[in-house]
Coordinates of C-alpha atoms and ligand atoms in Angstrom, one line a residue:
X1 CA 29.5 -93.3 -99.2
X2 CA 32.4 -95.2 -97.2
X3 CA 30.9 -97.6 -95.0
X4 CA 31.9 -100.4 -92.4
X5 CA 30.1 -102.8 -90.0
X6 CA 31.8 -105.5 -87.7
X7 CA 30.4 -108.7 -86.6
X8 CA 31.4 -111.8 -84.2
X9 CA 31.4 -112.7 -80.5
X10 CA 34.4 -112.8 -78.6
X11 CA 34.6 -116.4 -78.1
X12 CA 32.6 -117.3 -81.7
X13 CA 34.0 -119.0 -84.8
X14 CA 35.4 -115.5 -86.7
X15 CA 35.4 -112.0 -86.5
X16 CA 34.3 -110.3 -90.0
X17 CA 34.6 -106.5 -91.3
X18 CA 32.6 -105.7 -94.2
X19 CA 33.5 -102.4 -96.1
X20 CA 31.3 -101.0 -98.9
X21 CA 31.9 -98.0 -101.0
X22 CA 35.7 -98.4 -101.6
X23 CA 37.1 -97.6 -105.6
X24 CA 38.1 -99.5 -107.7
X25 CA 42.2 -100.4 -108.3
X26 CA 43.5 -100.0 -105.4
X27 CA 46.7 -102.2 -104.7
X28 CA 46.4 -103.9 -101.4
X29 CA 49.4 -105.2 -99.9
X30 CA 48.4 -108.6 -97.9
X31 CA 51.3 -108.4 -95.9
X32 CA 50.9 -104.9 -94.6
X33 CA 47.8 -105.6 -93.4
X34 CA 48.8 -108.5 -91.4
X35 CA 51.8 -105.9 -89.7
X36 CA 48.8 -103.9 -88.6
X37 CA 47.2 -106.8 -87.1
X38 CA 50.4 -107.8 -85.2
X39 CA 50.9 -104.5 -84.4
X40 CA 47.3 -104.9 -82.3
X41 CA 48.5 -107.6 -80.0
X42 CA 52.1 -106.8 -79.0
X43 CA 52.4 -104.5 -75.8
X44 CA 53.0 -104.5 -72.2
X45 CA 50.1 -105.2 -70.1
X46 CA 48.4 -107.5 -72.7
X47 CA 46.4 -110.8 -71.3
X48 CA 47.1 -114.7 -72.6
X49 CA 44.5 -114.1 -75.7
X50 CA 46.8 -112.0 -77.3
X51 CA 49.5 -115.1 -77.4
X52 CA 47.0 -117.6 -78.6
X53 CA 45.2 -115.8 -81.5
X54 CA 47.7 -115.5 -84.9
X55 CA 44.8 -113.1 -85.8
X56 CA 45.0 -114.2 -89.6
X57 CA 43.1 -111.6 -92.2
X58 CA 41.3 -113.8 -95.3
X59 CA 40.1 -111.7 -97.5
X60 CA 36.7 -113.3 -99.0
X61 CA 35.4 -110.8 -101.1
X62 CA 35.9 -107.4 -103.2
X63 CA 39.9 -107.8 -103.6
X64 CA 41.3 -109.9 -107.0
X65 CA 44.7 -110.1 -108.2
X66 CA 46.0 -107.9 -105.5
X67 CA 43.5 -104.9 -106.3
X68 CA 39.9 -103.6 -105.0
X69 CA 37.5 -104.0 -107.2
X70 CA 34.5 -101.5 -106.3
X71 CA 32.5 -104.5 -104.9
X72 CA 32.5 -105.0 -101.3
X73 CA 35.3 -106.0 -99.5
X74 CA 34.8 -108.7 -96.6
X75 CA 37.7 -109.6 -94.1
X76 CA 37.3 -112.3 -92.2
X77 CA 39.5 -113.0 -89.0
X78 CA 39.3 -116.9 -87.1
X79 CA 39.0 -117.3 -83.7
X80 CA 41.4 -119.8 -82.3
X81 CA 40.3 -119.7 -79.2
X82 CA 36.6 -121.0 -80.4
X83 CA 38.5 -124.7 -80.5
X84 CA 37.2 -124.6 -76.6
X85 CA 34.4 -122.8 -76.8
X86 CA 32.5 -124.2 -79.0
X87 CA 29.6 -126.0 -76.9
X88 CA 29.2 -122.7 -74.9
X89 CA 29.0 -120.9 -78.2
X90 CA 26.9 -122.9 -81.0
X91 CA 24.0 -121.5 -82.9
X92 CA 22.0 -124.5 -81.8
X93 CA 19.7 -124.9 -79.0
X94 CA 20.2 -128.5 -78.8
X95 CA 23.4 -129.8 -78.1
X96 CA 24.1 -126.8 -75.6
X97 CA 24.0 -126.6 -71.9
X98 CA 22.6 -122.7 -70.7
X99 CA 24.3 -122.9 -68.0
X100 CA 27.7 -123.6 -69.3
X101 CA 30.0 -120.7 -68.5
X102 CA 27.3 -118.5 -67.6
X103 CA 28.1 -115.3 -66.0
X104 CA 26.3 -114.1 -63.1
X105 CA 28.2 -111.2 -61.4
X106 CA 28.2 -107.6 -63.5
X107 CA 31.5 -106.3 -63.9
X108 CA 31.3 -102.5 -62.7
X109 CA 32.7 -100.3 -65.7
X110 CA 31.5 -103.3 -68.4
X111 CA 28.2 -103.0 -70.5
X112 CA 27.1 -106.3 -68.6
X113 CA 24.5 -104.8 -66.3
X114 CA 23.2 -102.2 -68.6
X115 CA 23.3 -104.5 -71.3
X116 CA 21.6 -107.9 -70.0
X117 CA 19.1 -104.9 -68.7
X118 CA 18.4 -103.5 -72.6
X119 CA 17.9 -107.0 -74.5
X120 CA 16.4 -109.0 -71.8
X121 CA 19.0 -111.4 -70.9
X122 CA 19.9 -113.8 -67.5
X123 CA 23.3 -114.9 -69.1
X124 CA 25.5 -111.4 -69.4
X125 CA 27.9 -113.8 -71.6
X126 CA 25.4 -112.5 -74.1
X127 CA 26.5 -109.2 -74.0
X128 CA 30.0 -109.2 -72.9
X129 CA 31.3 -112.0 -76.2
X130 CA 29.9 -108.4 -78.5
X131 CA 30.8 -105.8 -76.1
X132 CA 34.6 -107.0 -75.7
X133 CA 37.0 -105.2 -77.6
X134 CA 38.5 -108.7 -79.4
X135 CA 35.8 -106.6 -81.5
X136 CA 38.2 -104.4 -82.6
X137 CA 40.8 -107.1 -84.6
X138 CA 38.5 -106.5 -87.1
X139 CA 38.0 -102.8 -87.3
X140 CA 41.9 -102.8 -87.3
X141 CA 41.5 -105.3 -89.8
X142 CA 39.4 -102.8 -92.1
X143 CA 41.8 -100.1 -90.8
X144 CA 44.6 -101.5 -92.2
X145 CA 42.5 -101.3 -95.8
X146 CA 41.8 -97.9 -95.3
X147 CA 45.0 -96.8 -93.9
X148 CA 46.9 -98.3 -97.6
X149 CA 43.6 -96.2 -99.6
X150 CA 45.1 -93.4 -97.7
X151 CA 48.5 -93.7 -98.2
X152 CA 48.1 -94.3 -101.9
X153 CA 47.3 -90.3 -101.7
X154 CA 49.7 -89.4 -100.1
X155 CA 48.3 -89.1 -96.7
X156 CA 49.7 -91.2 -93.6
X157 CA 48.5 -92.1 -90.2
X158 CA 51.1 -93.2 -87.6
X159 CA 50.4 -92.6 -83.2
X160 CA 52.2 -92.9 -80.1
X161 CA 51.7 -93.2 -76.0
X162 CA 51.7 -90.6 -74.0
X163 CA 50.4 -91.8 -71.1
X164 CA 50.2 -94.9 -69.0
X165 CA 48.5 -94.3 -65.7
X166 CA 49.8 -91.0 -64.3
X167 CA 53.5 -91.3 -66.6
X168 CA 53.8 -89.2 -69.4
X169 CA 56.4 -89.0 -71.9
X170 CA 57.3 -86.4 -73.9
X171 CA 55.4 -84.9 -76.6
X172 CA 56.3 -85.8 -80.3
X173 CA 57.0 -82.7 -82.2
X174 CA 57.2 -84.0 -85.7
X175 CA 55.8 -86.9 -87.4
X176 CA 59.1 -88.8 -88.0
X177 CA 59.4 -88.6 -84.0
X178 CA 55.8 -90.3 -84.2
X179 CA 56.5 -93.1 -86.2
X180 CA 59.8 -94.0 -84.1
X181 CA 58.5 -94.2 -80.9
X182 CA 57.3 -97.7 -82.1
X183 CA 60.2 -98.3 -83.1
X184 CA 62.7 -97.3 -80.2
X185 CA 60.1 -98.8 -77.4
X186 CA 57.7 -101.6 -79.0
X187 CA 56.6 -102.2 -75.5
X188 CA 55.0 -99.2 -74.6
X189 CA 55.7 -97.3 -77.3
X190 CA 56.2 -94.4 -75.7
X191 CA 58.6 -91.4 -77.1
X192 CA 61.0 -91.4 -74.3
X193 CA 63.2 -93.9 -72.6
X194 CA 62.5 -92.5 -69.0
X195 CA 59.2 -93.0 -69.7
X196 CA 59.5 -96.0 -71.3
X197 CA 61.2 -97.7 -68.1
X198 CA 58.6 -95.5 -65.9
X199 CA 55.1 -97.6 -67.9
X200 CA 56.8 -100.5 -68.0
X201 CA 57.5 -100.6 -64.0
X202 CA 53.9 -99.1 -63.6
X203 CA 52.2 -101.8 -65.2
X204 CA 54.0 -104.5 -63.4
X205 CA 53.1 -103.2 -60.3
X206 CA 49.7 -103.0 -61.5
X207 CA 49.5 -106.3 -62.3
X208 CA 50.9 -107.6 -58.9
X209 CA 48.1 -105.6 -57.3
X210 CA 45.6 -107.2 -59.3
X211 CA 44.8 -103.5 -60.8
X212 CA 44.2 -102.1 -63.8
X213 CA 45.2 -98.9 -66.0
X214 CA 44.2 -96.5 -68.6
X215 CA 46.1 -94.0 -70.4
X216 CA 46.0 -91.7 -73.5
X217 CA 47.4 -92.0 -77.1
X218 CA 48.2 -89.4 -79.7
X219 CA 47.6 -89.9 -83.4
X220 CA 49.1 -88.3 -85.8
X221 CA 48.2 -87.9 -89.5
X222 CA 50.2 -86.1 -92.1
X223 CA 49.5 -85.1 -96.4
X224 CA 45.9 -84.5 -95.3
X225 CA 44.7 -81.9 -97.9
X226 CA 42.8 -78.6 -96.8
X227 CA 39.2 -78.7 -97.4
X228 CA 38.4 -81.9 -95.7
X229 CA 35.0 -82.2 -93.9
X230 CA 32.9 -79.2 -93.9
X231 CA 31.7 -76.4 -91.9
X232 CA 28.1 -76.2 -93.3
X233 CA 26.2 -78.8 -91.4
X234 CA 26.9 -80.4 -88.0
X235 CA 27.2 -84.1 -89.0
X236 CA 29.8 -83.3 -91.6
X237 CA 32.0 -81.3 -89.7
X238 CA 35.2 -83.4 -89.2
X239 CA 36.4 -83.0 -85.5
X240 CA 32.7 -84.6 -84.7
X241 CA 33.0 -87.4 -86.9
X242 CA 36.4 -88.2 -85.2
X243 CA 35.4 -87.9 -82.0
X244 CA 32.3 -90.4 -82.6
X245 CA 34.5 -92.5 -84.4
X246 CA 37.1 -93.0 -81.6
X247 CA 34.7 -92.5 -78.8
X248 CA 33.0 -95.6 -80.2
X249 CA 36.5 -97.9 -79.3
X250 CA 36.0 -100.1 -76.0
X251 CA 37.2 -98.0 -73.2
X252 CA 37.6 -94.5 -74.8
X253 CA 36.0 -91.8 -72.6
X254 CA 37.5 -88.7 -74.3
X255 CA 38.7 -87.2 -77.4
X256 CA 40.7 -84.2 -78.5
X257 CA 41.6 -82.2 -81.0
X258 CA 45.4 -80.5 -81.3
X259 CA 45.6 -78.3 -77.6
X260 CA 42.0 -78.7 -76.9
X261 CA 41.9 -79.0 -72.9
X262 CA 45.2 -77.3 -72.5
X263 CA 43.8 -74.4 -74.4
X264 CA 40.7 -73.6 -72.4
X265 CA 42.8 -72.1 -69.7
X266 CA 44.8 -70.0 -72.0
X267 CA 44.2 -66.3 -73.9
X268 CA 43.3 -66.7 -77.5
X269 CA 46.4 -64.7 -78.4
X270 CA 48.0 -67.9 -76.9
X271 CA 46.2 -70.3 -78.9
X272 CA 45.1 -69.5 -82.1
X273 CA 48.0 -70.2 -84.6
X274 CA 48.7 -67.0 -86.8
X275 CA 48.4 -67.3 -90.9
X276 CA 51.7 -66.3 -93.0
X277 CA 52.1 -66.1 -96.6
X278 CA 55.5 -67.3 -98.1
X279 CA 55.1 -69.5 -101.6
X280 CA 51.6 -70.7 -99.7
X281 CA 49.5 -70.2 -96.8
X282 CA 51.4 -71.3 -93.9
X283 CA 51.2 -71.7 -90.3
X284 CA 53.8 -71.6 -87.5
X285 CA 52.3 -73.6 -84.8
X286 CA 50.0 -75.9 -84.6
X287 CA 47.7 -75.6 -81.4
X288 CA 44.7 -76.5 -83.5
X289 CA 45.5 -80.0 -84.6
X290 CA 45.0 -79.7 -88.1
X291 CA 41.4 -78.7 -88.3
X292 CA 39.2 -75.2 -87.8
X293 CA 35.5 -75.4 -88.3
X294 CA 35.2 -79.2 -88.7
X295 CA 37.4 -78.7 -92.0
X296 CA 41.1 -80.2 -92.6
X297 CA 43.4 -76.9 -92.9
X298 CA 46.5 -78.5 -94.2
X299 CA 48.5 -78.9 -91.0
X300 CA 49.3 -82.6 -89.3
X301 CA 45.8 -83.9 -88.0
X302 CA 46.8 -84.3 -83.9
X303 CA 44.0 -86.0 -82.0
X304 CA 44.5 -87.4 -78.4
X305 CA 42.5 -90.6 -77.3
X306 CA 41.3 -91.2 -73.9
X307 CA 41.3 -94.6 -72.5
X308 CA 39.8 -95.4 -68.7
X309 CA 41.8 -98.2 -66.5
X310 CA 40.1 -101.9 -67.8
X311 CA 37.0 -102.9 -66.2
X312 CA 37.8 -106.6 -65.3
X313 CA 39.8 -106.3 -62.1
X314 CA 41.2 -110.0 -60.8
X315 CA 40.6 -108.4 -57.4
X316 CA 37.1 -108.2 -58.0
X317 CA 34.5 -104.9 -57.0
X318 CA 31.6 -105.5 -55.3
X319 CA 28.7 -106.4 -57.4
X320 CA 25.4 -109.1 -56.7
X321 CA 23.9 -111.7 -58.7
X322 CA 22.3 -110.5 -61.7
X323 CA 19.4 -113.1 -61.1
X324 CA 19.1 -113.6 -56.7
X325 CA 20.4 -110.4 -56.5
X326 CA 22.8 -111.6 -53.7
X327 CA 25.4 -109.6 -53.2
X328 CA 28.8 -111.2 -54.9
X329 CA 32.0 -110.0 -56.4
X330 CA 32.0 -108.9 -59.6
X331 CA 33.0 -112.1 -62.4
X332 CA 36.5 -111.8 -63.9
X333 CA 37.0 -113.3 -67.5
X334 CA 40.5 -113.3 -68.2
X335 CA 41.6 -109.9 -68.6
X336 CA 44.6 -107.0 -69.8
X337 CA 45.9 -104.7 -67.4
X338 CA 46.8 -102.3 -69.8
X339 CA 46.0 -101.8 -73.6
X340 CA 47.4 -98.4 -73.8
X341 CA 50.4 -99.8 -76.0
X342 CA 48.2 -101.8 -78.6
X343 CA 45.5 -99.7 -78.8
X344 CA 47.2 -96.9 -81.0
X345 CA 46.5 -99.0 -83.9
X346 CA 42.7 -99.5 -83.5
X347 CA 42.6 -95.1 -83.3
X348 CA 44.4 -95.1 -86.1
X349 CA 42.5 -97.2 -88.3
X350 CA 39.4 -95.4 -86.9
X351 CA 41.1 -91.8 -88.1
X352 CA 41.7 -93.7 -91.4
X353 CA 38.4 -94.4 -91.6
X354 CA 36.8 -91.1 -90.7
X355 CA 39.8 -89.3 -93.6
X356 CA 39.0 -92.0 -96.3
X357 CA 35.2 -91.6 -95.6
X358 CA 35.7 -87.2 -96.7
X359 CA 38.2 -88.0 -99.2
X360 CA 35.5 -90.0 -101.4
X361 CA 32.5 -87.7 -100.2
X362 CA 35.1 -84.7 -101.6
X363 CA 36.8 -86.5 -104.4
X364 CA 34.2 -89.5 -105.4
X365 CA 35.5 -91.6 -108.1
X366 CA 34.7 -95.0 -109.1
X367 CA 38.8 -96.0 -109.2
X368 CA 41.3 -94.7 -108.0
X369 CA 42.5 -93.0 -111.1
X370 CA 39.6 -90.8 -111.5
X371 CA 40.3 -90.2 -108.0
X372 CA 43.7 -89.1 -107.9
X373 CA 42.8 -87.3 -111.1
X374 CA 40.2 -84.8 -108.7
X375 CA 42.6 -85.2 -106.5
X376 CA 45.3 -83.3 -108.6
X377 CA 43.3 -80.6 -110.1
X378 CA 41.9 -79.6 -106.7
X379 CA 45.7 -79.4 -105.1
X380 CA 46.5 -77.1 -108.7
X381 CA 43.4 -75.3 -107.9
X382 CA 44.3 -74.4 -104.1
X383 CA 47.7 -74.2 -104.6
Ligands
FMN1 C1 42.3 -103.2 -77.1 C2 41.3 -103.3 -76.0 C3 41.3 -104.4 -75.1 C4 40.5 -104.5 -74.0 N1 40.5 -105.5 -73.2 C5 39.8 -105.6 -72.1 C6 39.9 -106.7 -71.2 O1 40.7 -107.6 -71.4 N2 39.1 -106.7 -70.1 C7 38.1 -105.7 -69.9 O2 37.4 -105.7 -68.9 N3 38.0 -104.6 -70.7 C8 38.8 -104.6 -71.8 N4 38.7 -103.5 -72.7 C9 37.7 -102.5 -72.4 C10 36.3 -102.9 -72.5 O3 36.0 -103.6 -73.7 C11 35.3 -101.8 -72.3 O4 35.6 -101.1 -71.1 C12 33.9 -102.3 -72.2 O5 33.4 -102.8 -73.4 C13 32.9 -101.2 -71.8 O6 32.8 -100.1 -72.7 P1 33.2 -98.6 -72.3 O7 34.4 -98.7 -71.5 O8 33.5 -98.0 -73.7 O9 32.1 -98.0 -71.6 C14 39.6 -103.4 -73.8 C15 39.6 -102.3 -74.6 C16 40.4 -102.2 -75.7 C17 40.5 -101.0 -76.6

């Protein structure tokens, strides 16, 4: 079974991803995974980090000579930034002061109440330097692994923004339009040029009001094969495992599949896309996103991502001390305003890991040529 785990702190010496279960032979192109990893930290809205970290992948284990080899693959990712933090941050009890960039103040909207309230701790640093999403270099990291497994079988993952605060742009209709939009407005990386202009002015408001935004993204996935997932028990049914998967990303508060929300105030006759036969079964819209009954029907995968505004506000909410339990305004740690534009890349690499995770449990193999083999005589079977 596909597996991967994350570990690191914020402000500690590395981020790691640690992927098991991945066959052998794959080619891995070094250089496309550190696009990907640029591709994370460009977009309006971003916060200093962004222009400090090079976010460099090392790969330390499970790759040789430019292919997997079946063993586990480790990705390691430095923090720069630990240079200066790395008093507040050492393993050791002694040569530490406790009270050294301690935070106080809960951040409403942050896991820093509920979390110092769960493990027992006075310093909420200890659960904000795992709770922020600098977590995420690394799953985009592993992403970027899974999204070149993919690709290798034909199957590719690309996303755009369609909304920044309360601007939307225009819906993509196909995937080229998907993978341009990147492309025609790296800032934003929205579809249109209205709307383009529209975020970008948003956001620097925003930021001159000391406020914060959220937004939604929409991935697209193309060369899936029907059959993906399953019907036949709840955990494998593939519109749940998504919507874990992406749920799980810092800030996401809802997921959906192809027209979901739009469709529960329509007719079914409305919905449902009809099925046509012509050299193949076919299907002339797509208002289900690709999957009915958990399982992958052939279509483009469509799943929309929804982020809330950032928690950190520089014009701090009310909030007390987590110890005298004075009141006191919330703490700020240096913040984004908006991640809409680089967060595409972290649901994408989540998507790739939830289609390369059914592609093994359907195809298995121990390389990728058995693989692709199972692969092929499946396609031949379904036609
Ligand atoms: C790419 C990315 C960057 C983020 N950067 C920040 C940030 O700078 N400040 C902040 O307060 N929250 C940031 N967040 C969101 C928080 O990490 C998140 O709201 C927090 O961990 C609480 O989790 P929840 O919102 O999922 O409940 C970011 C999220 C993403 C996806």
């Amino acid at each position: 079974m596909l597996q991967f785990f994350t570990s690191g702190e914020s402000h500690g010496p590395q981020l790691t991803a640690f992927i098991e279960g991945l066959p052998a032979g794959l080619e891995l192109d070094l250089v496309e995974i550190q696009k990907e990893m640029q591709r994370r930290k460009i977009g309006s809205g971003s916060g200093a980090r962004q222009k400090m970290e090079t976010d460099t992948v090392e790969i330390v284990s499970g790759v040789r000579q430019g292919k997997t080899l079946g063993s586990p693959i480790t990705l390691v990712i430095k923090n720069k930034d630990f240079a200066n933090w790395t008093e507040v941050m050492s393993a050791s009890s002694t040569d530490t002061d406790p009270e050294l960039k301690k935070v106080h103040n809960p951040r409403p909207g942050h896991a820093d109440l509920a979390g110092a309230l769960k493990y027992g701790f006075t310093d909420l640093r200890n659960v904000l330097e795992r709770a922020s999403a600098r977590e995420t270099t690394a799953r985009v990291a592993a992403g970027a692994v899974f999204k070149q497994f993919l690709k290798a079988l034909g199957v590719e993952v690309a996303s755009y923004t369609l909304q920044i605060g309360s601007v939307q742009s225009d819906k993509a209709g196909n995937f080229e339009e998907v993978k341009q939009a990147e492309e025609k407005n790296p800032s934003t990386r929205a579809l249109s040029t209205e709307a383009h202009a529209a975020m970008e002015a948003l956001i620097a408001e925003t930021r001159l009001k000391q406020d914060t935004l959220g937004g939604v993204i929409e991935v697209w996935v193309v060369g899936l094969p029907v059959g993906l997932g399953s019907y036949v028990q709840w955990n494998r049914k593939m519109d749940g495992q998504l919507a874990q998967a992406l749920m799980s990303i810092q800030s996401v508060k809802a997921v959906e599949i192809g027209e979901g929300i739009a469709a529960t105030q329509k007719h079914g006759s409305e919905v449902h896309d009809p099925i046509l036969y012509k050299e193949g079964f076919r299907r002339p819209s797509n208002n289900a996103g690709g999957l009915e009954g958990g399982v992958s029907n052939g279509e483009p995968l469509i799943v929309r991502v929804y982020h809330k505004p950032i928690a950190t506000l520089y014009n701090p909410l009310p909030s007390v001390d987590f110890e005298t339990k004075e009141v006191a305004p919330a703490s700020i740690e240096r913040s984004d305003i908006c991640v809409i534009p680089r967060a595409g890349v972290i649901a994408e690499s989540m998507t790739a890991f939830v289609l390369a995770k059914n592609v093994l449990e359907k195809f298995g193999g121990d390389c990728m040529e058995d693989l692709k083999s199972n692969l092929e005589n499946y396609k031949k079977r379904v036609g």
